[in-house]
């Protein structure tokens, strides 16, 4: 700790290279809040020394350490006796964020702290003001969109996602998140245009993850793929090259949906039934699989199995919607849209 303190003193007196040397040596022997303080000042010293990449890398590590420390602090235990050390660390970290990331970084830090403390509405107010001042900061806009989505403020969320698409048109995830928002806000023509624009931009991608996102976004309604073999080609490209990524079950769910949209109901049923045991505790992924399974069972004429899958899906979605803070809001919207399609089909069959 003495070396960390010496490094902080050297930083405050403008001897940035010396501060870097002392803090780097001191970090080898400390943990907890002392390590956090050292990393925050080290990031600032790197920045002042013109080593911006190292500054950003060190700041990210300091952020992860700080988040972990406050999680432990809120949970009680040994850290409840050292809260003042962690607060001092937070102040240094706040200074580092402002120096390295500017005003946008300060806004982001304030909002993230509020969200971590469960004060989501206050975080939304901060982010609304922040995105008016820093209107082209993609990180702030993404944080704002997610906060609004968690509160089910769909129209406002879509407006922010549109801004993100304008800023980062090559980020497929923004397009995927926009797709269900167009549908739940009733803008079906807007959704269809979005699909056309997505295919124009991404249809030739060689990225399995991009292919998964764009194909999924374009398969949400039954009438959007009539003249779109590109969508099915994208779905076929969603193949896992590295099994350790954990993306396999997501890709298989998409391929099951693509099978269903191509009237390959038996193939869709078999694919999803094989996929479900690999979903684990990922609720949103389970909901997507159950939605596709309900549709596929209906397609094969197995009404009772379709109703069983739909019942499990409805219970899961309704339990999530009962809360006022939905973290995976975009995944839930996709499952909800497919659920409504399955319910409509089964009600129509009952009426007949």
Short mmCIF file of C-alpha atoms in Angstrom, two decimals:
data_model
loop_
_atom_site.label_atom_id
_atom_site.label_comp_id
_atom_site.label_asym_id
_atom_site.label_seq_id
_atom_site.Cartn_x
_atom_site.Cartn_y
_atom_site.Cartn_z
CA UNK A 1 0.00 0.00 0.00
CA UNK A 2 2.89 2.35 0.63
CA UNK A 3 3.98 2.07 -2.99
CA UNK A 4 0.44 2.88 -4.10
CA UNK A 5 0.37 5.94 -1.84
CA UNK A 6 3.77 7.03 -3.15
CA UNK A 7 2.51 6.63 -6.72
CA UNK A 8 -0.58 8.72 -5.97
CA UNK A 9 1.65 11.44 -4.49
CA UNK A 10 3.87 11.38 -7.58
CA UNK A 11 0.81 11.65 -9.83
CA UNK A 12 -0.51 14.65 -7.87
CA UNK A 13 2.84 16.40 -8.25
CA UNK A 14 2.90 15.86 -12.01
CA UNK A 15 5.57 13.14 -12.17
CA UNK A 16 3.50 10.80 -14.30
CA UNK A 17 6.17 8.34 -15.48
CA UNK A 18 7.43 7.87 -11.91
CA UNK A 19 3.84 7.40 -10.72
CA UNK A 20 3.33 4.66 -13.30
CA UNK A 21 6.45 2.80 -12.15
CA UNK A 22 5.58 2.97 -8.44
CA UNK A 23 1.92 2.02 -8.85
CA UNK A 24 2.65 -0.89 -11.19
CA UNK A 25 5.07 -2.32 -8.65
CA UNK A 26 2.68 -1.68 -5.78
CA UNK A 27 -0.27 -3.40 -7.48
CA UNK A 28 1.48 -6.77 -7.27
CA UNK A 29 0.98 -6.91 -3.52
CA UNK A 30 -2.47 -5.39 -2.91
CA UNK A 31 -6.11 -6.36 -3.36
CA UNK A 32 -9.50 -4.81 -2.80
CA UNK A 33 -10.00 -1.06 -2.45
CA UNK A 34 -6.24 -0.33 -2.43
CA UNK A 35 -5.94 -2.11 -5.75
CA UNK A 36 -8.90 -0.11 -7.07
CA UNK A 37 -7.36 3.20 -6.04
CA UNK A 38 -4.05 2.24 -7.58
CA UNK A 39 -5.65 1.24 -10.88
CA UNK A 40 -7.72 4.44 -11.08
CA UNK A 41 -4.64 6.64 -10.57
CA UNK A 42 -2.57 4.44 -12.88
CA UNK A 43 -5.16 4.96 -15.62
CA UNK A 44 -4.94 8.74 -15.12
CA UNK A 45 -1.13 8.62 -15.13
CA UNK A 46 -1.13 6.68 -18.40
CA UNK A 47 -3.53 9.25 -19.87
CA UNK A 48 -1.40 12.20 -18.78
CA UNK A 49 1.68 10.41 -20.11
CA UNK A 50 0.12 10.10 -23.59
CA UNK A 51 -0.52 6.34 -23.36
CA UNK A 52 -4.24 6.49 -24.10
CA UNK A 53 -4.77 2.81 -25.02
CA UNK A 54 -3.23 1.69 -21.74
CA UNK A 55 -5.27 4.31 -19.90
CA UNK A 56 -8.55 2.99 -21.31
CA UNK A 57 -7.57 -0.65 -20.70
CA UNK A 58 -6.62 0.08 -17.09
CA UNK A 59 -9.78 2.11 -16.52
CA UNK A 60 -11.92 -0.80 -17.72
CA UNK A 61 -10.16 -3.13 -15.28
CA UNK A 62 -10.70 -0.59 -12.50
CA UNK A 63 -14.41 -0.40 -13.37
CA UNK A 64 -14.77 -4.18 -13.15
CA UNK A 65 -12.97 -4.25 -9.80
CA UNK A 66 -15.08 -1.40 -8.44
CA UNK A 67 -18.34 -3.07 -9.49
CA UNK A 68 -17.25 -6.32 -7.85
CA UNK A 69 -16.26 -4.52 -4.67
CA UNK A 70 -19.60 -2.75 -4.32
CA UNK A 71 -21.50 -5.96 -5.04
CA UNK A 72 -19.67 -7.54 -2.11
CA UNK A 73 -20.22 -4.45 -0.01
CA UNK A 74 -23.98 -4.52 -0.56
CA UNK A 75 -24.01 -8.24 0.26
CA UNK A 76 -22.33 -7.58 3.63
CA UNK A 77 -19.41 -9.53 5.01
CA UNK A 78 -15.88 -8.23 5.50
CA UNK A 79 -16.35 -5.23 3.19
CA UNK A 80 -19.05 -3.74 5.38
CA UNK A 81 -16.23 -2.59 7.65
CA UNK A 82 -14.25 -0.93 4.83
CA UNK A 83 -17.01 0.97 3.03
CA UNK A 84 -15.12 4.26 3.43
CA UNK A 85 -12.13 2.82 1.53
CA UNK A 86 -14.39 1.82 -1.35
CA UNK A 87 -16.04 5.24 -1.41
CA UNK A 88 -12.59 6.85 -1.66
CA UNK A 89 -11.86 4.45 -4.52
CA UNK A 90 -15.09 5.48 -6.23
CA UNK A 91 -14.12 9.16 -6.02
CA UNK A 92 -10.77 8.48 -7.69
CA UNK A 93 -12.48 6.36 -10.30
CA UNK A 94 -14.99 9.14 -10.99
CA UNK A 95 -12.07 11.53 -11.49
CA UNK A 96 -10.40 9.06 -13.87
CA UNK A 97 -13.58 8.62 -15.89
CA UNK A 98 -13.97 12.37 -16.27
CA UNK A 99 -10.35 12.83 -17.30
CA UNK A 100 -10.21 9.94 -19.79
CA UNK A 101 -13.78 9.78 -21.10
CA UNK A 102 -14.95 13.34 -20.58
CA UNK A 103 -18.42 14.51 -19.60
CA UNK A 104 -20.13 11.59 -21.36
CA UNK A 105 -18.17 9.22 -19.17
CA UNK A 106 -19.34 11.02 -16.03
CA UNK A 107 -22.97 10.75 -17.16
CA UNK A 108 -22.54 7.08 -17.88
CA UNK A 109 -20.93 6.38 -14.52
CA UNK A 110 -23.70 8.23 -12.65
CA UNK A 111 -26.42 6.31 -14.52
CA UNK A 112 -24.73 2.94 -14.02
CA UNK A 113 -24.41 3.56 -10.29
CA UNK A 114 -28.09 4.49 -10.05
CA UNK A 115 -29.09 1.39 -12.02
CA UNK A 116 -26.92 -0.83 -9.83
CA UNK A 117 -28.70 0.60 -6.80
CA UNK A 118 -32.12 -0.16 -8.32
CA UNK A 119 -32.95 3.51 -9.00
CA UNK A 120 -33.84 2.95 -12.65
CA UNK A 121 -36.20 5.91 -13.09
CA UNK A 122 -33.57 8.29 -11.77
CA UNK A 123 -31.04 6.74 -14.16
CA UNK A 124 -33.45 7.33 -17.05
CA UNK A 125 -33.73 11.02 -16.10
CA UNK A 126 -29.93 11.33 -16.02
CA UNK A 127 -29.60 9.60 -19.39
CA UNK A 128 -32.32 11.69 -21.00
CA UNK A 129 -30.42 14.85 -20.09
CA UNK A 130 -27.09 13.26 -21.01
CA UNK A 131 -28.19 12.21 -24.50
CA UNK A 132 -29.45 15.72 -25.20
CA UNK A 133 -26.02 17.15 -24.32
CA UNK A 134 -23.95 14.28 -25.78
CA UNK A 135 -26.30 13.41 -28.65
CA UNK A 136 -23.75 11.40 -30.65
CA UNK A 137 -22.38 9.23 -27.85
CA UNK A 138 -23.35 5.66 -28.76
CA UNK A 139 -22.54 4.20 -25.32
CA UNK A 140 -24.87 6.67 -23.61
CA UNK A 141 -27.63 6.06 -26.16
CA UNK A 142 -27.36 2.29 -25.74
CA UNK A 143 -27.54 2.60 -21.96
CA UNK A 144 -30.56 4.91 -22.33
CA UNK A 145 -32.34 2.54 -24.73
CA UNK A 146 -31.83 -0.42 -22.41
CA UNK A 147 -33.07 1.55 -19.39
CA UNK A 148 -36.22 2.60 -21.27
CA UNK A 149 -36.75 -0.95 -22.52
CA UNK A 150 -36.50 -2.31 -19.00
CA UNK A 151 -39.42 -0.03 -18.11
CA UNK A 152 -41.42 -1.18 -21.19
CA UNK A 153 -41.48 2.34 -22.66
CA UNK A 154 -41.47 0.92 -26.17
CA UNK A 155 -42.05 4.04 -28.27
CA UNK A 156 -39.28 5.96 -26.54
CA UNK A 157 -36.98 2.94 -26.75
CA UNK A 158 -37.52 2.68 -30.50
CA UNK A 159 -36.74 6.38 -30.97
CA UNK A 160 -33.39 5.93 -29.22
CA UNK A 161 -32.57 2.72 -31.12
CA UNK A 162 -33.20 4.57 -34.39
CA UNK A 163 -30.60 7.13 -33.33
CA UNK A 164 -28.17 4.29 -32.64
CA UNK A 165 -28.77 2.80 -36.09
CA UNK A 166 -28.00 6.20 -37.65
CA UNK A 167 -24.79 6.44 -35.61
CA UNK A 168 -23.66 2.81 -35.99
CA UNK A 169 -25.41 1.33 -39.04
CA UNK A 170 -23.01 -1.63 -39.19
CA UNK A 171 -23.97 -2.86 -35.70
CA UNK A 172 -26.48 -5.65 -36.40
CA UNK A 173 -27.63 -5.76 -32.78
CA UNK A 174 -29.27 -2.33 -33.09
CA UNK A 175 -31.32 -3.50 -36.06
CA UNK A 176 -32.35 -6.67 -34.22
CA UNK A 177 -33.55 -4.68 -31.23
CA UNK A 178 -35.47 -2.26 -33.43
CA UNK A 179 -37.40 -5.01 -35.23
CA UNK A 180 -39.77 -6.14 -32.43
CA UNK A 181 -40.21 -2.53 -31.32
CA UNK A 182 -41.69 -1.58 -34.69
CA UNK A 183 -44.16 -4.45 -34.33
CA UNK A 184 -45.27 -3.78 -30.73
CA UNK A 185 -45.72 -0.08 -31.50
CA UNK A 186 -47.97 -0.99 -34.44
CA UNK A 187 -45.71 0.21 -37.26
CA UNK A 188 -45.79 -2.89 -39.46
CA UNK A 189 -44.81 -0.97 -42.61
CA UNK A 190 -41.86 0.44 -40.68
CA UNK A 191 -40.89 -3.10 -39.71
CA UNK A 192 -41.06 -4.30 -43.32
CA UNK A 193 -38.90 -1.39 -44.45
CA UNK A 194 -36.43 -2.17 -41.68
CA UNK A 195 -36.18 -5.75 -42.96
CA UNK A 196 -35.52 -4.57 -46.51
CA UNK A 197 -32.85 -2.17 -45.29
CA UNK A 198 -31.24 -4.88 -43.14
CA UNK A 199 -31.04 -7.29 -46.04
CA UNK A 200 -29.58 -4.62 -48.30
CA UNK A 201 -26.82 -4.00 -45.76
CA UNK A 202 -26.13 -7.42 -44.27
CA UNK A 203 -27.24 -10.11 -46.75
CA UNK A 204 -23.66 -10.89 -47.81
CA UNK A 205 -22.19 -11.07 -44.30
CA UNK A 206 -19.85 -13.92 -43.46
CA UNK A 207 -20.35 -13.46 -39.72
CA UNK A 208 -22.51 -16.18 -38.16
CA UNK A 209 -23.51 -13.83 -35.33
CA UNK A 210 -24.60 -11.08 -37.74
CA UNK A 211 -26.46 -13.63 -39.86
CA UNK A 212 -28.28 -14.87 -36.76
CA UNK A 213 -29.36 -11.38 -35.71
CA UNK A 214 -30.56 -10.23 -39.12
CA UNK A 215 -32.37 -13.46 -40.02
CA UNK A 216 -34.11 -13.54 -36.62
CA UNK A 217 -35.21 -9.93 -37.01
CA UNK A 218 -36.72 -10.68 -40.44
CA UNK A 219 -38.60 -13.82 -39.33
CA UNK A 220 -40.83 -12.29 -36.68
CA UNK A 221 -43.97 -12.08 -38.83
CA UNK A 222 -45.27 -14.79 -41.17
CA UNK A 223 -45.66 -12.53 -44.22
CA UNK A 224 -42.22 -10.92 -44.29
CA UNK A 225 -40.28 -13.71 -46.03
CA UNK A 226 -42.43 -14.55 -49.06
CA UNK A 227 -39.90 -13.11 -51.48
CA UNK A 228 -36.84 -13.22 -49.26
CA UNK A 229 -34.64 -16.28 -49.89
CA UNK A 230 -31.83 -14.09 -48.55
CA UNK A 231 -33.30 -14.47 -45.07
CA UNK A 232 -33.17 -18.26 -45.20
CA UNK A 233 -29.65 -18.11 -46.62
CA UNK A 234 -28.63 -16.00 -43.63
CA UNK A 235 -30.23 -18.46 -41.23
CA UNK A 236 -28.26 -21.26 -42.84
CA UNK A 237 -25.05 -19.33 -42.18
CA UNK A 238 -25.68 -19.23 -38.43
CA UNK A 239 -23.40 -22.18 -37.70
CA UNK A 240 -21.15 -22.39 -34.67
CA UNK A 241 -17.46 -22.50 -35.57
CA UNK A 242 -16.33 -22.54 -31.93
CA UNK A 243 -18.55 -24.61 -29.57
CA UNK A 244 -17.05 -22.90 -26.52
CA UNK A 245 -18.84 -19.63 -27.37
CA UNK A 246 -22.17 -21.00 -26.12
CA UNK A 247 -23.96 -19.62 -29.18
CA UNK A 248 -25.05 -23.00 -30.53
CA UNK A 249 -28.48 -23.11 -28.84
CA UNK A 250 -29.25 -19.58 -30.05
CA UNK A 251 -28.38 -20.45 -33.63
CA UNK A 252 -30.42 -23.67 -33.48
CA UNK A 253 -33.47 -21.75 -32.23
CA UNK A 254 -33.16 -19.43 -35.22
CA UNK A 255 -32.79 -22.33 -37.62
CA UNK A 256 -35.89 -23.92 -36.10
CA UNK A 257 -37.82 -20.70 -36.73
CA UNK A 258 -36.49 -20.58 -40.30
CA UNK A 259 -37.62 -24.19 -40.82
CA UNK A 260 -41.08 -23.27 -39.60
CA UNK A 261 -41.33 -20.24 -41.89
CA UNK A 262 -40.44 -22.52 -44.83
CA UNK A 263 -43.27 -24.89 -43.89
CA UNK A 264 -40.77 -27.52 -42.70
CA UNK A 265 -42.79 -28.16 -39.57
CA UNK A 266 -41.47 -31.61 -38.71
CA UNK A 267 -37.87 -30.45 -39.13
CA UNK A 268 -38.56 -27.42 -36.92
CA UNK A 269 -40.14 -29.62 -34.23
CA UNK A 270 -37.22 -32.05 -34.20
CA UNK A 271 -34.62 -29.29 -34.15
CA UNK A 272 -36.22 -27.44 -31.23
CA UNK A 273 -36.85 -30.61 -29.21
CA UNK A 274 -33.18 -31.49 -29.56
CA UNK A 275 -32.18 -27.94 -28.68
CA UNK A 276 -34.23 -27.47 -25.50
CA UNK A 277 -32.02 -29.65 -23.25
CA UNK A 278 -29.07 -27.40 -24.12
CA UNK A 279 -30.79 -24.14 -23.16
CA UNK A 280 -29.95 -24.41 -19.46
CA UNK A 281 -31.21 -21.60 -17.24
CA UNK A 282 -31.36 -18.98 -20.01
CA UNK A 283 -35.02 -17.95 -19.65
CA UNK A 284 -35.24 -15.78 -22.77
CA UNK A 285 -33.73 -18.51 -24.93
CA UNK A 286 -36.13 -21.08 -23.48
CA UNK A 287 -39.04 -18.78 -24.30
CA UNK A 288 -37.91 -18.43 -27.92
CA UNK A 289 -37.62 -22.21 -28.25
CA UNK A 290 -41.06 -22.79 -26.72
CA UNK A 291 -42.60 -20.22 -29.05
CA UNK A 292 -41.15 -21.92 -32.13
CA UNK A 293 -42.13 -25.33 -30.76
CA UNK A 294 -45.75 -24.25 -30.28
CA UNK A 295 -45.88 -22.97 -33.87
CA UNK A 296 -44.20 -26.08 -35.27
CA UNK A 297 -46.47 -28.48 -33.35
CA UNK A 298 -49.46 -26.59 -34.72
CA UNK A 299 -48.01 -26.92 -38.20
CA UNK A 300 -47.80 -30.71 -37.84
CA UNK A 301 -51.36 -30.89 -36.51
CA UNK A 302 -50.33 -31.77 -32.94
CA UNK A 303 -52.69 -29.34 -31.25
CA UNK A 304 -52.32 -30.69 -27.71
CA UNK A 305 -48.53 -30.49 -27.83
CA UNK A 306 -48.77 -26.99 -29.29
CA UNK A 307 -51.03 -25.93 -26.42
CA UNK A 308 -48.67 -27.50 -23.89
CA UNK A 309 -45.68 -25.61 -25.28
CA UNK A 310 -47.73 -22.42 -25.42
CA UNK A 311 -48.82 -22.82 -21.81
CA UNK A 312 -45.23 -23.12 -20.62
CA UNK A 313 -44.28 -20.10 -22.72
CA UNK A 314 -47.18 -18.00 -21.42
CA UNK A 315 -46.35 -18.76 -17.79
CA UNK A 316 -42.73 -17.73 -18.29
CA UNK A 317 -43.51 -14.51 -20.19
CA UNK A 318 -46.33 -13.45 -17.87
CA UNK A 319 -44.09 -13.92 -14.83
CA UNK A 320 -41.49 -11.65 -16.43
CA UNK A 321 -44.04 -9.04 -17.52
CA UNK A 322 -45.45 -8.91 -13.99
CA UNK A 323 -42.27 -7.11 -12.91
CA UNK A 324 -41.47 -3.49 -13.68
CA UNK A 325 -37.82 -4.07 -14.61
CA UNK A 326 -37.20 -6.36 -17.60
CA UNK A 327 -33.49 -6.73 -18.32
CA UNK A 328 -33.76 -8.89 -21.49
CA UNK A 329 -36.63 -6.83 -22.87
CA UNK A 330 -35.72 -7.31 -26.54
CA UNK A 331 -35.63 -11.12 -26.26
CA UNK A 332 -38.91 -11.09 -24.37
CA UNK A 333 -40.57 -9.00 -27.09
CA UNK A 334 -39.53 -11.49 -29.77
CA UNK A 335 -40.97 -14.40 -27.77
CA UNK A 336 -44.14 -12.41 -27.07
CA UNK A 337 -44.68 -11.65 -30.78
CA UNK A 338 -44.32 -15.34 -31.68
CA UNK A 339 -46.55 -16.30 -28.75
CA UNK A 340 -49.32 -14.07 -30.07
CA UNK A 341 -48.99 -15.69 -33.49
CA UNK A 342 -49.30 -19.17 -31.97
CA UNK A 343 -52.29 -18.11 -29.85
CA UNK A 344 -54.03 -16.70 -32.91
CA UNK A 345 -53.49 -19.91 -34.87
CA UNK A 346 -54.78 -22.11 -32.06
CA UNK A 347 -57.82 -19.87 -31.45
CA UNK A 348 -58.62 -19.95 -35.15
CA UNK A 349 -58.43 -23.73 -35.13
CA UNK A 350 -60.72 -23.90 -32.09
CA UNK A 351 -63.25 -21.64 -33.81
CA UNK A 352 -63.28 -23.92 -36.87
#
